[in-house]
Amino acid sequence: MKIDITGRHFHVTDPLRVYTDEKIGKLDKYSLKLEAAHVIFDVQKFMHFSEIVLRGKRMRLTAKAASTDMYSAFDKSFDSIRLQLERRHERVRDRQAYRADKQSQTGRRAK
């Protein structure tokens, strides 16, 4: 997965970049069809904003968060995007189980 990290009105430090890469890399376990992640850090006066945009096959997920600390803003947006991916993963898994159950009842392939 390609990970882009952007800072608006803010220089992204190396430790923050490494931290972001490690956390975003953990999202691959939920979906193998993720193509790219774009993380945007923004500073406005005393507030720090973090936005994560995930793109994949027929999928685009976005999460935004704000805090007084950049790491906590990123953690909040990461938790939000992780929950979105978990819900999507469960829906796909449930749909596949339903199709398999329907196929076993009818004895033929379900569409």
JSON list of C-alpha atoms in Angstrom, two decimals:
[
{"chain": "A", "resi": 1, "resn": "MET", "atom": "CA", "xyz": [0.00, 0.00, 0.00]},
{"chain": "A", "resi": 2, "resn": "LYS", "atom": "CA", "xyz": [1.28, 3.45, -0.88]},
{"chain": "A", "resi": 3, "resn": "ILE", "atom": "CA", "xyz": [1.31, 5.89, 2.06]},
{"chain": "A", "resi": 4, "resn": "ASP", "atom": "CA", "xyz": [1.46, 9.65, 1.47]},
{"chain": "A", "resi": 5, "resn": "ILE", "atom": "CA", "xyz": [2.03, 11.95, 4.44]},
{"chain": "A", "resi": 6, "resn": "THR", "atom": "CA", "xyz": [1.37, 15.66, 4.03]},
{"chain": "A", "resi": 7, "resn": "GLY", "atom": "CA", "xyz": [1.77, 18.56, 6.43]},
{"chain": "A", "resi": 8, "resn": "ARG", "atom": "CA", "xyz": [-0.18, 21.80, 6.03]},
{"chain": "A", "resi": 9, "resn": "HIS", "atom": "CA", "xyz": [1.36, 24.75, 7.87]},
{"chain": "A", "resi": 10, "resn": "PHE", "atom": "CA", "xyz": [3.45, 22.12, 9.58]},
{"chain": "A", "resi": 11, "resn": "HIS", "atom": "CA", "xyz": [6.70, 20.25, 8.93]},
{"chain": "A", "resi": 12, "resn": "VAL", "atom": "CA", "xyz": [6.18, 16.51, 9.47]},
{"chain": "A", "resi": 13, "resn": "THR", "atom": "CA", "xyz": [9.03, 15.30, 11.67]},
{"chain": "A", "resi": 14, "resn": "ASP", "atom": "CA", "xyz": [10.77, 11.99, 11.11]},
{"chain": "A", "resi": 15, "resn": "PRO", "atom": "CA", "xyz": [9.47, 10.38, 14.35]},
{"chain": "A", "resi": 16, "resn": "LEU", "atom": "CA", "xyz": [5.90, 11.34, 13.41]},
{"chain": "A", "resi": 17, "resn": "ARG", "atom": "CA", "xyz": [6.41, 9.98, 9.90]},
{"chain": "A", "resi": 18, "resn": "VAL", "atom": "CA", "xyz": [7.72, 6.64, 11.25]},
{"chain": "A", "resi": 19, "resn": "TYR", "atom": "CA", "xyz": [4.88, 6.43, 13.80]},
{"chain": "A", "resi": 20, "resn": "THR", "atom": "CA", "xyz": [2.32, 7.09, 11.06]},
{"chain": "A", "resi": 21, "resn": "ASP", "atom": "CA", "xyz": [3.85, 4.51, 8.70]},
{"chain": "A", "resi": 22, "resn": "GLU", "atom": "CA", "xyz": [3.80, 1.82, 11.41]},
{"chain": "A", "resi": 23, "resn": "LYS", "atom": "CA", "xyz": [0.18, 2.46, 12.39]},
{"chain": "A", "resi": 24, "resn": "ILE", "atom": "CA", "xyz": [-1.17, 2.71, 8.84]},
{"chain": "A", "resi": 25, "resn": "GLY", "atom": "CA", "xyz": [0.71, -0.48, 7.92]},
{"chain": "A", "resi": 26, "resn": "LYS", "atom": "CA", "xyz": [-1.38, -2.36, 10.50]},
{"chain": "A", "resi": 27, "resn": "LEU", "atom": "CA", "xyz": [-4.55, -1.67, 8.48]},
{"chain": "A", "resi": 28, "resn": "ASP", "atom": "CA", "xyz": [-3.53, -4.16, 5.78]},
{"chain": "A", "resi": 29, "resn": "LYS", "atom": "CA", "xyz": [-4.85, -7.04, 7.88]},
{"chain": "A", "resi": 30, "resn": "TYR", "atom": "CA", "xyz": [-8.44, -5.80, 7.42]},
{"chain": "A", "resi": 31, "resn": "SER", "atom": "CA", "xyz": [-8.44, -5.51, 3.66]},
{"chain": "A", "resi": 32, "resn": "LEU", "atom": "CA", "xyz": [-6.01, -6.74, 1.07]},
{"chain": "A", "resi": 33, "resn": "LYS", "atom": "CA", "xyz": [-7.58, -4.43, -1.49]},
{"chain": "A", "resi": 34, "resn": "LEU", "atom": "CA", "xyz": [-6.25, -1.19, -0.01]},
{"chain": "A", "resi": 35, "resn": "GLU", "atom": "CA", "xyz": [-4.33, 0.72, -2.65]},
{"chain": "A", "resi": 36, "resn": "ALA", "atom": "CA", "xyz": [-3.29, 3.97, -0.99]},
{"chain": "A", "resi": 37, "resn": "ALA", "atom": "CA", "xyz": [-3.46, 5.95, 2.22]},
{"chain": "A", "resi": 38, "resn": "HIS", "atom": "CA", "xyz": [-3.13, 9.71, 2.46]},
{"chain": "A", "resi": 39, "resn": "VAL", "atom": "CA", "xyz": [-2.50, 11.21, 5.89]},
{"chain": "A", "resi": 40, "resn": "ILE", "atom": "CA", "xyz": [-2.85, 14.98, 6.20]},
{"chain": "A", "resi": 41, "resn": "PHE", "atom": "CA", "xyz": [-1.59, 16.85, 9.26]},
{"chain": "A", "resi": 42, "resn": "ASP", "atom": "CA", "xyz": [-2.72, 20.44, 9.76]},
{"chain": "A", "resi": 43, "resn": "VAL", "atom": "CA", "xyz": [-2.01, 23.07, 12.41]},
{"chain": "A", "resi": 44, "resn": "GLN", "atom": "CA", "xyz": [-4.33, 26.03, 12.99]},
{"chain": "A", "resi": 45, "resn": "LYS", "atom": "CA", "xyz": [-3.41, 28.27, 15.90]},
{"chain": "A", "resi": 46, "resn": "PHE", "atom": "CA", "xyz": [-3.32, 25.91, 18.90]},
{"chain": "A", "resi": 47, "resn": "MET", "atom": "CA", "xyz": [-5.30, 23.02, 17.37]},
{"chain": "A", "resi": 48, "resn": "HIS", "atom": "CA", "xyz": [-3.79, 20.07, 15.53]},
{"chain": "A", "resi": 49, "resn": "PHE", "atom": "CA", "xyz": [-5.86, 18.25, 12.91]},
{"chain": "A", "resi": 50, "resn": "SER", "atom": "CA", "xyz": [-5.35, 14.84, 11.39]},
{"chain": "A", "resi": 51, "resn": "GLU", "atom": "CA", "xyz": [-7.15, 13.41, 8.39]},
{"chain": "A", "resi": 52, "resn": "ILE", "atom": "CA", "xyz": [-6.76, 9.91, 6.95]},
{"chain": "A", "resi": 53, "resn": "VAL", "atom": "CA", "xyz": [-8.09, 9.00, 3.51]},
{"chain": "A", "resi": 54, "resn": "LEU", "atom": "CA", "xyz": [-7.95, 5.33, 2.47]},
{"chain": "A", "resi": 55, "resn": "ARG", "atom": "CA", "xyz": [-8.52, 4.34, -1.13]},
{"chain": "A", "resi": 56, "resn": "GLY", "atom": "CA", "xyz": [-9.09, 0.83, -2.34]},
{"chain": "A", "resi": 57, "resn": "LYS", "atom": "CA", "xyz": [-11.01, -1.21, -4.82]},
{"chain": "A", "resi": 58, "resn": "ARG", "atom": "CA", "xyz": [-14.51, 0.32, -4.88]},
{"chain": "A", "resi": 59, "resn": "MET", "atom": "CA", "xyz": [-13.84, 1.97, -1.52]},
{"chain": "A", "resi": 60, "resn": "ARG", "atom": "CA", "xyz": [-12.93, 5.38, -0.11]},
{"chain": "A", "resi": 61, "resn": "LEU", "atom": "CA", "xyz": [-12.90, 5.92, 3.65]},
{"chain": "A", "resi": 62, "resn": "THR", "atom": "CA", "xyz": [-12.17, 9.17, 5.46]},
{"chain": "A", "resi": 63, "resn": "ALA", "atom": "CA", "xyz": [-11.60, 10.01, 9.12]},
{"chain": "A", "resi": 64, "resn": "LYS", "atom": "CA", "xyz": [-10.83, 13.38, 10.72]},
{"chain": "A", "resi": 65, "resn": "ALA", "atom": "CA", "xyz": [-9.88, 14.32, 14.25]},
{"chain": "A", "resi": 66, "resn": "ALA", "atom": "CA", "xyz": [-8.63, 17.32, 16.20]},
{"chain": "A", "resi": 67, "resn": "SER", "atom": "CA", "xyz": [-6.65, 17.69, 19.41]},
{"chain": "A", "resi": 68, "resn": "THR", "atom": "CA", "xyz": [-4.08, 19.89, 21.09]},
{"chain": "A", "resi": 69, "resn": "ASP", "atom": "CA", "xyz": [-1.39, 17.29, 20.33]},
{"chain": "A", "resi": 70, "resn": "MET", "atom": "CA", "xyz": [-0.57, 15.93, 16.86]},
{"chain": "A", "resi": 71, "resn": "TYR", "atom": "CA", "xyz": [-0.04, 12.34, 18.03]},
{"chain": "A", "resi": 72, "resn": "SER", "atom": "CA", "xyz": [-3.37, 12.21, 19.86]},
{"chain": "A", "resi": 73, "resn": "ALA", "atom": "CA", "xyz": [-5.16, 13.75, 16.86]},
{"chain": "A", "resi": 74, "resn": "PHE", "atom": "CA", "xyz": [-3.65, 11.05, 14.64]},
{"chain": "A", "resi": 75, "resn": "ASP", "atom": "CA", "xyz": [-4.58, 8.31, 17.13]},
{"chain": "A", "resi": 76, "resn": "LYS", "atom": "CA", "xyz": [-8.20, 9.49, 17.19]},
{"chain": "A", "resi": 77, "resn": "SER", "atom": "CA", "xyz": [-8.47, 9.53, 13.41]},
{"chain": "A", "resi": 78, "resn": "PHE", "atom": "CA", "xyz": [-6.69, 6.15, 13.21]},
{"chain": "A", "resi": 79, "resn": "ASP", "atom": "CA", "xyz": [-9.19, 4.60, 15.65]},
{"chain": "A", "resi": 80, "resn": "SER", "atom": "CA", "xyz": [-12.05, 5.97, 13.58]},
{"chain": "A", "resi": 81, "resn": "ILE", "atom": "CA", "xyz": [-10.70, 4.60, 10.30]},
{"chain": "A", "resi": 82, "resn": "ARG", "atom": "CA", "xyz": [-9.92, 1.25, 11.94]},
{"chain": "A", "resi": 83, "resn": "LEU", "atom": "CA", "xyz": [-13.54, 0.96, 13.13]},
{"chain": "A", "resi": 84, "resn": "GLN", "atom": "CA", "xyz": [-14.80, 1.79, 9.64]},
{"chain": "A", "resi": 85, "resn": "LEU", "atom": "CA", "xyz": [-12.58, -0.93, 8.17]},
{"chain": "A", "resi": 86, "resn": "GLU", "atom": "CA", "xyz": [-13.70, -3.46, 10.80]},
{"chain": "A", "resi": 87, "resn": "ARG", "atom": "CA", "xyz": [-17.37, -2.78, 10.04]},
{"chain": "A", "resi": 88, "resn": "ARG", "atom": "CA", "xyz": [-16.75, -3.09, 6.31]},
{"chain": "A", "resi": 89, "resn": "HIS", "atom": "CA", "xyz": [-14.76, -6.30, 6.80]},
{"chain": "A", "resi": 90, "resn": "GLU", "atom": "CA", "xyz": [-17.59, -7.82, 8.89]},
{"chain": "A", "resi": 91, "resn": "ARG", "atom": "CA", "xyz": [-20.21, -6.89, 6.30]},
{"chain": "A", "resi": 92, "resn": "VAL", "atom": "CA", "xyz": [-18.23, -8.55, 3.53]},
{"chain": "A", "resi": 93, "resn": "ARG", "atom": "CA", "xyz": [-17.61, -11.64, 5.66]},
{"chain": "A", "resi": 94, "resn": "ASP", "atom": "CA", "xyz": [-21.30, -11.90, 6.61]},
{"chain": "A", "resi": 95, "resn": "ARG", "atom": "CA", "xyz": [-22.34, -11.53, 2.97]},
{"chain": "A", "resi": 96, "resn": "GLN", "atom": "CA", "xyz": [-19.94, -14.30, 1.95]},
{"chain": "A", "resi": 97, "resn": "ALA", "atom": "CA", "xyz": [-21.26, -16.59, 4.70]},
{"chain": "A", "resi": 98, "resn": "TYR", "atom": "CA", "xyz": [-24.84, -15.89, 3.60]},
{"chain": "A", "resi": 99, "resn": "ARG", "atom": "CA", "xyz": [-24.00, -16.70, -0.01]},
{"chain": "A", "resi": 100, "resn": "ALA", "atom": "CA", "xyz": [-22.25, -19.94, 1.02]},
{"chain": "A", "resi": 101, "resn": "ASP", "atom": "CA", "xyz": [-25.25, -20.93, 3.18]},
{"chain": "A", "resi": 102, "resn": "LYS", "atom": "CA", "xyz": [-27.66, -20.18, 0.35]},
{"chain": "A", "resi": 103, "resn": "GLN", "atom": "CA", "xyz": [-25.53, -22.22, -2.04]},
{"chain": "A", "resi": 104, "resn": "SER", "atom": "CA", "xyz": [-25.50, -25.24, 0.27]},
{"chain": "A", "resi": 105, "resn": "GLN", "atom": "CA", "xyz": [-29.30, -25.12, 0.68]},
{"chain": "A", "resi": 106, "resn": "THR", "atom": "CA", "xyz": [-30.09, -24.94, -3.03]},
{"chain": "A", "resi": 107, "resn": "GLY", "atom": "CA", "xyz": [-27.26, -27.19, -4.14]},
{"chain": "A", "resi": 108, "resn": "ARG", "atom": "CA", "xyz": [-26.17, -24.74, -6.80]},
{"chain": "A", "resi": 109, "resn": "ARG", "atom": "CA", "xyz": [-24.10, -21.62, -7.05]},
{"chain": "A", "resi": 110, "resn": "ALA", "atom": "CA", "xyz": [-25.71, -18.43, -5.70]},
{"chain": "A", "resi": 111, "resn": "LYS", "atom": "CA", "xyz": [-25.37, -15.19, -7.62]}
]
